[in-house]
């Protein structure tokens, strides 16, 4: 039977348990209060605690409840957009800074995993960006050209090598990025939480922040069970922002993204699919992703929400897609399904906000948040520690702006995903 699609699906089943946490009860103080226990918030907390700061993390539900615990687990370098877009959009100073920061960002994730012995199915075999059709192949070659010009260890896989490395012959070309890798995302974020706690951070779960107020030069964050008074407030709630600072959510157009996972495949079949352990995603407008896990399950993802009319459409598409990619799998059973929300900004770049004195936020990862969230969290910690000034940060400070026609666009994306996932004859 498929498990609850509102939960974290397979990741919930195969992740080690979360560190033991409690909900906030009473009034406490800290140097820094971090809201949200995903990659960004927990990386901020870890890097601050390592520097000797008193840090409290307040999480509405549980560690990794938001996008972090639902992601595909592809630890990619850079951002969603092509490298050249960064300088085109942000100018040479910020474009250059963010490229420098993220060009090798998976390494930061791998170092944290190693340093804190986080059991998260880490594979450092790279990722493959699969070019769908001739248009996709052109895009891949341009991406490869741009990264190679920056000295990145990426290369184009032609059709035959693509077939050998992925197990499917439908892609004419792909980009192998050896900086990248895969993780079990919920296991990683739980491990990040454990590392932050071990370093001295206090993490409170089931503690939604309902109010943030200035009180005599100090921030006071109130939850149903208590409050935290802190000099600094970090908002790392991204697309899952609830109750506070709604602007962080409304500057994004939210696109649902779902996954299904098969039962573990037989060894014979498993060896034919991504035999070296890369994770893969394609250039389609309605993006598709696939990878395996340590138990040999095949995990496939694409845009869409597993609710209402979409549930059956997306599920049937996933089965057809798996058979089209990998006819060798034969009849298969889906054992898990789940979905989450990706927040897109207009230019597909994340945002850095400093809405008030000693309050900072990052949001809008556009589906690329594992390595960036981990690295940005470290940079937020460095800013709070006085190691980097506000105007020396990785992105310019901006004010949140409501995404134009947000509701219409969100409906359109789900409808578009459903239409794209209908059988060809319909
Ligand atoms: C289905 C899916 C697949 C993805 N695949 C990938 C991938 O393969 N690779 C990749 O790099 N990125 C991927 N992403 C994107 C990535 O998961 C996100 O960018 C990343 O999780 C953002 O991290 P975060 O810590 O900023 O926010 P989140 O992980 O969303 O965490 C925010 C947290 O804030 C909490 N919160 C909200 N409001 C409050 C409040 N008032 N009080 C207390 N807590 C609150 C939420 O409960 C949540 O736990 C994917 C995302 C989705 C949804």
Coordinates of C-alpha atoms and ligand atoms in Angstrom, one line a residue:
X1 CA 0.0 0.0 0.0
X2 CA 1.3 3.5 -0.8
X3 CA 2.2 5.4 2.3
X4 CA 0.7 8.7 3.2
X5 CA 1.5 11.2 0.4
X6 CA 1.2 14.2 2.7
X7 CA 4.2 12.9 4.6
X8 CA 7.8 12.6 3.6
X9 CA 7.2 9.2 1.9
X10 CA 10.2 7.0 1.4
X11 CA 12.5 9.4 3.1
X12 CA 10.5 9.1 6.4
X13 CA 10.8 5.3 6.2
X14 CA 14.5 5.0 5.5
X15 CA 15.9 8.0 7.5
X16 CA 17.4 7.4 10.9
X17 CA 15.2 8.9 13.7
X18 CA 15.5 12.6 14.3
X19 CA 17.4 13.9 17.3
X20 CA 15.3 14.1 20.4
X21 CA 13.8 17.6 20.7
X22 CA 11.1 19.2 22.8
X23 CA 8.7 22.1 22.1
X24 CA 9.5 25.4 23.7
X25 CA 8.0 25.8 27.2
X26 CA 8.7 29.1 29.0
X27 CA 10.7 32.2 28.2
X28 CA 14.4 31.9 27.3
X29 CA 17.1 34.1 25.9
X30 CA 19.8 33.5 23.2
X31 CA 22.2 35.4 21.0
X32 CA 20.4 34.3 17.9
X33 CA 16.9 32.9 17.3
X34 CA 16.6 30.9 14.0
X35 CA 13.1 30.2 12.6
X36 CA 12.8 27.0 10.6
X37 CA 14.7 23.8 10.8
X38 CA 15.6 23.0 7.2
X39 CA 19.0 23.1 5.5
X40 CA 19.3 26.9 5.8
X41 CA 18.3 27.3 9.5
X42 CA 20.2 24.3 10.8
X43 CA 23.4 25.2 8.9
X44 CA 23.1 28.7 10.3
X45 CA 22.7 27.3 13.8
X46 CA 25.5 24.8 13.4
X47 CA 28.0 27.4 12.1
X48 CA 27.0 29.9 14.8
X49 CA 27.1 27.3 17.6
X50 CA 30.6 26.3 16.4
X51 CA 31.6 29.9 16.8
X52 CA 30.4 29.9 20.5
X53 CA 27.1 31.8 19.9
X54 CA 24.0 30.8 22.0
X55 CA 21.5 29.7 19.3
X56 CA 17.9 28.7 19.5
X57 CA 16.1 27.1 16.5
X58 CA 12.3 27.2 16.5
X59 CA 10.6 24.8 14.1
X60 CA 6.9 24.8 13.6
X61 CA 6.6 21.0 13.0
X62 CA 9.7 18.9 13.0
X63 CA 13.3 18.9 11.7
X64 CA 13.1 18.7 7.8
X65 CA 9.3 19.1 7.8
X66 CA 9.5 21.6 4.9
X67 CA 11.1 21.1 1.5
X68 CA 14.3 19.8 3.0
X69 CA 12.8 16.5 4.0
X70 CA 10.9 16.0 0.7
X71 CA 13.6 16.9 -1.9
X72 CA 15.0 14.6 -4.6
X73 CA 18.4 14.7 -2.8
X74 CA 20.5 15.9 -5.8
X75 CA 23.3 17.9 -4.3
X76 CA 24.1 20.2 -7.2
X77 CA 26.6 23.0 -7.7
X78 CA 25.6 26.5 -8.8
X79 CA 22.0 27.5 -9.1
X80 CA 19.1 26.6 -11.4
X81 CA 20.0 29.1 -14.0
X82 CA 23.0 28.9 -16.3
X83 CA 26.2 30.4 -14.8
X84 CA 26.2 33.4 -17.3
X85 CA 22.7 34.4 -16.1
X86 CA 24.2 35.2 -12.6
X87 CA 26.4 38.0 -13.9
X88 CA 23.8 39.1 -16.4
X89 CA 21.1 39.5 -13.7
X90 CA 23.1 40.5 -10.6
X91 CA 26.0 42.3 -12.3
X92 CA 29.7 41.5 -12.0
X93 CA 30.1 42.0 -8.3
X94 CA 27.2 39.9 -6.9
X95 CA 27.1 37.6 -9.9
X96 CA 30.8 36.9 -9.4
X97 CA 30.4 36.4 -5.6
X98 CA 27.6 33.9 -5.9
X99 CA 29.3 32.0 -8.6
X100 CA 32.4 31.7 -6.4
X101 CA 30.4 30.7 -3.4
X102 CA 28.3 28.0 -5.2
X103 CA 30.6 26.7 -7.9
X104 CA 31.9 24.0 -5.6
X105 CA 29.0 24.1 -3.0
X106 CA 28.4 20.3 -2.8
X107 CA 31.8 20.0 -1.2
X108 CA 30.5 21.9 1.9
X109 CA 27.7 19.4 2.2
X110 CA 30.1 16.5 1.8
X111 CA 32.5 18.0 4.4
X112 CA 29.6 18.4 6.9
X113 CA 28.5 14.9 6.3
X114 CA 32.0 13.6 6.9
X115 CA 32.8 15.7 9.9
X116 CA 29.7 14.8 11.7
X117 CA 29.3 11.3 10.5
X118 CA 25.8 11.9 9.1
X119 CA 24.4 8.6 7.8
X120 CA 22.5 9.9 4.7
X121 CA 23.3 7.5 1.9
X122 CA 25.8 10.0 0.4
X123 CA 27.1 9.2 -3.0
X124 CA 29.8 11.5 -4.6
X125 CA 29.4 10.1 -8.1
X126 CA 28.0 13.3 -9.6
X127 CA 24.7 14.1 -11.2
X128 CA 23.6 13.9 -14.8
X129 CA 21.6 16.7 -16.4
X130 CA 19.8 14.9 -19.2
X131 CA 19.1 16.8 -22.4
X132 CA 15.6 15.9 -23.6
X133 CA 15.4 16.0 -27.4
X134 CA 17.7 18.1 -29.6
X135 CA 16.7 21.3 -27.8
X136 CA 17.7 19.8 -24.5
X137 CA 21.0 18.6 -26.0
X138 CA 21.8 22.2 -27.2
X139 CA 21.1 23.5 -23.7
X140 CA 23.3 20.8 -22.2
X141 CA 26.2 21.7 -24.5
X142 CA 25.9 25.4 -23.6
X143 CA 25.8 24.6 -19.9
X144 CA 28.9 22.5 -20.3
X145 CA 30.7 25.2 -22.3
X146 CA 30.0 27.8 -19.6
X147 CA 31.0 25.6 -16.7
X148 CA 34.1 24.4 -18.4
X149 CA 35.1 28.0 -19.1
X150 CA 35.0 28.4 -15.3
X151 CA 37.2 25.3 -14.8
X152 CA 34.4 23.1 -13.5
X153 CA 34.9 19.3 -13.9
X154 CA 31.8 18.8 -16.1
X155 CA 31.6 17.0 -19.4
X156 CA 29.1 16.2 -22.1
X157 CA 28.0 12.6 -22.3
X158 CA 27.0 11.6 -25.9
X159 CA 24.1 9.2 -26.6
X160 CA 26.0 6.0 -26.1
X161 CA 27.7 7.0 -22.9
X162 CA 24.4 8.4 -21.6
X163 CA 22.8 5.0 -22.2
X164 CA 25.6 3.3 -20.3
X165 CA 25.5 5.7 -17.4
X166 CA 21.8 6.1 -17.0
X167 CA 20.3 2.8 -18.3
X168 CA 17.9 4.6 -20.7
X169 CA 18.4 5.4 -24.3
X170 CA 15.9 8.3 -24.6
X171 CA 18.4 11.2 -24.0
X172 CA 20.7 12.2 -26.9
X173 CA 23.1 14.0 -24.5
X174 CA 23.7 14.8 -20.9
X175 CA 26.0 16.8 -18.6
X176 CA 28.0 14.8 -16.1
X177 CA 28.9 17.1 -13.2
X178 CA 31.5 15.4 -11.0
X179 CA 31.2 18.1 -8.3
X180 CA 27.7 16.9 -7.4
X181 CA 26.2 13.9 -5.6
X182 CA 23.1 12.5 -3.9
X183 CA 21.9 12.2 -0.4
X184 CA 18.9 10.9 1.5
X185 CA 17.6 14.4 2.1
X186 CA 15.6 13.8 5.3
X187 CA 18.6 11.9 6.8
X188 CA 20.9 14.7 5.9
X189 CA 18.7 17.5 7.5
X190 CA 18.2 15.4 10.6
X191 CA 22.0 14.8 10.8
X192 CA 22.5 18.6 10.4
X193 CA 20.1 19.1 13.3
X194 CA 22.0 16.5 15.4
X195 CA 25.3 18.3 14.6
X196 CA 23.9 21.7 15.5
X197 CA 22.6 20.3 18.8
X198 CA 25.9 18.6 19.5
X199 CA 27.7 22.0 18.9
X200 CA 25.4 23.6 21.5
X201 CA 22.4 24.9 19.6
X202 CA 19.0 24.4 21.2
X203 CA 16.4 23.1 18.7
X204 CA 12.7 23.3 19.6
X205 CA 10.2 21.5 17.4
X206 CA 6.4 21.8 17.4
X207 CA 7.1 25.4 18.2
X208 CA 5.6 27.6 15.5
X209 CA 6.6 31.2 15.8
X210 CA 3.4 33.2 15.9
X211 CA 4.8 36.7 16.5
X212 CA 8.1 38.5 16.1
X213 CA 8.4 41.9 17.9
X214 CA 11.1 44.4 18.7
X215 CA 11.4 44.8 22.4
X216 CA 14.0 47.3 23.6
X217 CA 16.6 46.6 20.9
X218 CA 16.0 42.8 21.2
X219 CA 13.8 40.5 19.1
X220 CA 11.1 38.6 21.0
X221 CA 9.7 35.5 19.1
X222 CA 6.6 34.1 20.6
X223 CA 5.4 30.5 20.2
X224 CA 2.3 28.9 21.8
X225 CA 4.4 27.6 24.6
X226 CA 6.9 30.4 25.3
X227 CA 9.2 33.0 23.9
X228 CA 12.8 33.6 22.9
X229 CA 14.5 37.0 23.4
X230 CA 17.5 37.3 21.1
X231 CA 19.7 40.0 19.7
X232 CA 19.4 38.5 16.2
X233 CA 16.5 36.8 14.3
X234 CA 17.1 34.6 11.2
X235 CA 14.1 33.7 9.1
X236 CA 14.8 30.5 7.2
X237 CA 11.2 29.4 6.5
X238 CA 11.3 29.8 2.7
X239 CA 8.4 28.3 0.8
X240 CA 7.0 26.7 3.9
X241 CA 6.7 30.1 5.7
X242 CA 3.6 30.1 7.9
X243 CA 2.2 32.5 10.4
X244 CA 5.0 35.1 10.2
X245 CA 6.4 37.4 7.6
X246 CA 4.0 36.3 4.8
X247 CA 6.0 38.4 2.3
X248 CA 8.6 35.6 2.2
X249 CA 6.0 33.2 0.8
X250 CA 4.2 35.7 -1.4
X251 CA 7.4 36.7 -3.3
X252 CA 7.4 33.1 -4.7
X253 CA 5.3 31.2 -7.1
X254 CA 4.8 27.8 -5.6
X255 CA 5.2 24.8 -7.9
X256 CA 4.3 21.4 -6.4
X257 CA 6.8 18.5 -7.1
X258 CA 6.1 14.9 -6.4
X259 CA 8.0 11.6 -6.2
X260 CA 7.2 8.0 -6.4
X261 CA 9.5 5.1 -5.4
X262 CA 9.3 1.5 -6.5
X263 CA 9.9 -1.5 -4.4
X264 CA 13.6 -2.5 -4.3
X265 CA 14.6 -3.7 -7.8
X266 CA 16.3 -7.0 -8.4
X267 CA 20.1 -6.8 -8.5
X268 CA 20.1 -7.6 -12.2
X269 CA 17.8 -4.7 -13.1
X270 CA 19.3 -2.4 -10.5
X271 CA 22.7 -2.7 -12.1
X272 CA 21.3 -1.4 -15.4
X273 CA 20.0 1.9 -13.9
X274 CA 22.5 4.6 -13.0
X275 CA 25.0 1.9 -12.2
X276 CA 27.6 4.4 -10.9
X277 CA 25.1 6.0 -8.5
X278 CA 24.6 9.4 -10.0
X279 CA 21.3 11.2 -9.6
X280 CA 19.6 12.5 -12.8
X281 CA 17.3 15.2 -13.9
X282 CA 16.2 16.4 -17.3
X283 CA 15.8 19.7 -19.3
X284 CA 12.0 19.3 -19.9
X285 CA 9.9 22.2 -19.1
X286 CA 7.9 19.9 -16.8
X287 CA 11.1 18.6 -15.3
X288 CA 11.6 14.9 -14.6
X289 CA 14.2 13.5 -12.1
X290 CA 15.3 10.0 -11.3
X291 CA 17.7 8.3 -8.9
X292 CA 18.0 5.2 -6.8
X293 CA 18.4 4.7 -3.1
X294 CA 20.7 2.4 -1.1
X295 CA 18.0 -0.3 -1.0
X296 CA 17.8 -0.3 -4.8
X297 CA 14.5 1.5 -5.2
X298 CA 14.0 3.6 -8.3
X299 CA 12.7 7.1 -7.4
X300 CA 11.1 9.3 -10.0
X301 CA 9.9 12.8 -9.6
X302 CA 8.2 15.5 -11.6
X303 CA 6.1 18.6 -11.2
X304 CA 2.6 18.1 -9.8
X305 CA 0.7 17.7 -6.6
X306 CA -0.6 14.3 -5.5
X307 CA -4.0 15.6 -4.6
X308 CA -7.4 16.0 -6.3
X309 CA -7.5 15.2 -10.0
X310 CA -3.7 15.4 -10.1
X311 CA -3.1 12.4 -7.9
X312 CA -4.2 9.7 -10.4
X313 CA -2.8 11.6 -13.5
X314 CA 0.7 12.0 -12.0
X315 CA 0.8 8.5 -10.6
X316 CA -0.2 6.9 -14.0
X317 CA 2.3 9.2 -15.8
X318 CA 5.1 8.0 -13.4
X319 CA 4.4 4.4 -14.2
X320 CA 4.4 5.1 -17.9
X321 CA 7.5 7.2 -17.6
X322 CA 9.4 4.5 -15.7
X323 CA 8.5 1.9 -18.4
X324 CA 9.5 4.3 -21.2
X325 CA 12.8 5.1 -19.5
X326 CA 13.6 1.6 -18.4
X327 CA 11.6 -1.0 -20.2
X328 CA 13.8 -3.6 -18.5
X329 CA 11.9 -3.1 -15.2
X330 CA 8.8 -4.9 -16.5
X331 CA 5.8 -4.9 -14.2
X332 CA 6.6 -2.8 -11.1
X333 CA 4.9 -1.8 -7.9
X334 CA 5.1 1.7 -6.5
X335 CA 5.6 1.6 -2.8
X336 CA 5.9 5.2 -1.8
X337 CA 4.7 8.6 -3.0
X338 CA 5.0 12.1 -1.6
X339 CA 5.1 15.7 -2.7
X340 CA 6.3 19.1 -1.6
X341 CA 6.4 22.7 -2.7
X342 CA 9.1 24.5 -4.6
X343 CA 9.2 28.3 -4.5
X344 CA 10.1 30.0 -7.8
X345 CA 11.1 33.7 -8.0
X346 CA 10.7 35.7 -11.2
X347 CA 14.3 35.6 -12.2
X348 CA 14.9 32.1 -10.7
X349 CA 17.4 33.5 -8.2
X350 CA 17.1 33.3 -4.4
X351 CA 16.6 36.5 -2.3
X352 CA 18.5 37.9 0.7
X353 CA 16.5 40.1 3.0
X354 CA 17.4 42.3 6.0
X355 CA 13.9 43.6 6.8
X356 CA 15.0 45.3 10.1
X357 CA 18.1 45.7 12.3
X358 CA 19.6 42.3 13.2
X359 CA 17.0 40.4 11.2
X360 CA 18.0 38.5 8.1
X361 CA 16.3 36.0 5.8
X362 CA 17.0 33.9 2.7
X363 CA 14.2 32.6 0.5
X364 CA 13.4 31.5 -3.0
X365 CA 15.7 28.6 -3.8
X366 CA 13.9 27.7 -7.1
X367 CA 14.3 24.0 -6.4
X368 CA 18.1 24.2 -5.8
X369 CA 18.5 24.4 -2.0
X370 CA 20.5 21.6 -0.6
X371 CA 24.0 22.9 -1.3
X372 CA 23.0 26.6 -1.5
X373 CA 20.9 26.4 1.7
X374 CA 23.8 24.8 3.5
X375 CA 26.3 27.3 2.2
X376 CA 24.0 30.3 2.7
X377 CA 23.4 29.2 6.3
X378 CA 27.1 29.3 6.9
X379 CA 27.3 32.8 5.3
X380 CA 24.4 34.1 7.5
X381 CA 26.4 32.8 10.5
X382 CA 29.5 34.6 9.3
X383 CA 27.6 37.8 8.9
X384 CA 26.1 37.6 12.4
X385 CA 29.6 36.8 13.7
X386 CA 30.9 40.0 12.1
X387 CA 33.1 38.2 9.6
X388 CA 31.3 39.7 6.6
X389 CA 29.4 43.0 6.3
X390 CA 25.9 43.2 4.9
X391 CA 27.2 44.7 1.6
X392 CA 29.8 41.9 1.4
X393 CA 27.2 39.2 1.3
X394 CA 26.5 36.7 -1.5
X395 CA 23.4 38.5 -2.7
X396 CA 22.3 42.2 -2.6
X397 CA 19.8 43.0 0.1
X398 CA 16.3 43.3 -1.4
X399 CA 12.8 44.0 -0.2
X400 CA 10.3 41.1 -0.7
X401 CA 8.0 41.9 -3.6
X402 CA 4.8 40.0 -4.2
X403 CA 5.1 37.8 -7.3
X404 CA 2.8 39.2 -10.0
X405 CA -0.3 37.1 -10.7
X406 CA 0.9 34.6 -8.2
X407 CA -2.4 32.7 -7.6
X408 CA -3.1 32.4 -11.4
X409 CA 0.4 31.2 -12.1
X410 CA 0.3 28.6 -9.3
X411 CA -2.9 27.2 -10.7
X412 CA -1.5 27.3 -14.2
X413 CA 1.6 25.3 -13.2
X414 CA -0.4 22.5 -11.6
X415 CA -2.8 22.4 -14.6
X416 CA 0.2 22.5 -17.0
X417 CA 1.8 19.6 -15.2
X418 CA -1.4 17.6 -15.4
X419 CA -1.8 18.3 -19.1
X420 CA 1.8 17.3 -19.7
X421 CA 1.3 14.1 -17.7
X422 CA -1.8 13.0 -19.6
X423 CA -1.3 9.9 -21.9
X424 CA -0.4 11.0 -25.5
X425 CA -3.8 9.9 -26.9
X426 CA -5.9 12.1 -24.6
Ligands
LIG1 C1 9.9 17.9 -4.0 C2 11.1 18.8 -3.9 C3 12.3 18.3 -4.5 C4 13.5 19.1 -4.4 N1 14.7 18.5 -4.9 C5 15.8 19.2 -4.7 C6 17.0 18.6 -5.1 O1 17.1 17.5 -5.6 N2 18.2 19.4 -4.9 C7 18.2 20.6 -4.3 O2 19.2 21.2 -4.2 N3 17.0 21.2 -3.9 C8 15.8 20.5 -4.0 N4 14.7 21.0 -3.6 C9 14.7 22.4 -3.0 C10 15.1 22.3 -1.5 O3 14.5 21.2 -0.8 C11 14.8 23.6 -0.8 O4 15.3 24.7 -1.5 C12 15.3 23.7 0.6 O5 14.7 22.7 1.4 C13 15.1 25.0 1.3 O6 15.7 24.9 2.6 P1 15.2 25.8 3.7 O7 15.9 25.3 5.0 O8 15.5 27.2 3.4 O9 13.6 25.6 3.8 P2 12.8 24.4 4.2 O10 13.5 23.1 4.1 O11 11.5 24.5 3.5 O12 12.5 24.6 5.8 C14 11.7 25.6 6.3 C15 11.2 25.2 7.7 O13 10.5 26.4 8.3 C16 9.5 25.9 9.1 N5 8.6 27.0 9.4 C17 7.8 27.7 8.6 N6 7.1 28.7 9.2 C18 7.5 28.6 10.5 C19 7.2 29.3 11.7 N7 6.3 30.3 11.7 N8 7.8 29.0 12.9 C20 8.7 27.9 12.9 N9 9.0 27.2 11.8 C21 8.5 27.6 10.6 C22 8.9 24.8 8.2 O14 8.1 23.9 9.0 C23 10.1 24.1 7.6 O15 10.5 23.0 8.3 C24 13.5 20.3 -3.7 C25 12.3 20.8 -3.1 C26 11.1 20.0 -3.2 C27 9.9 20.5 -2.5

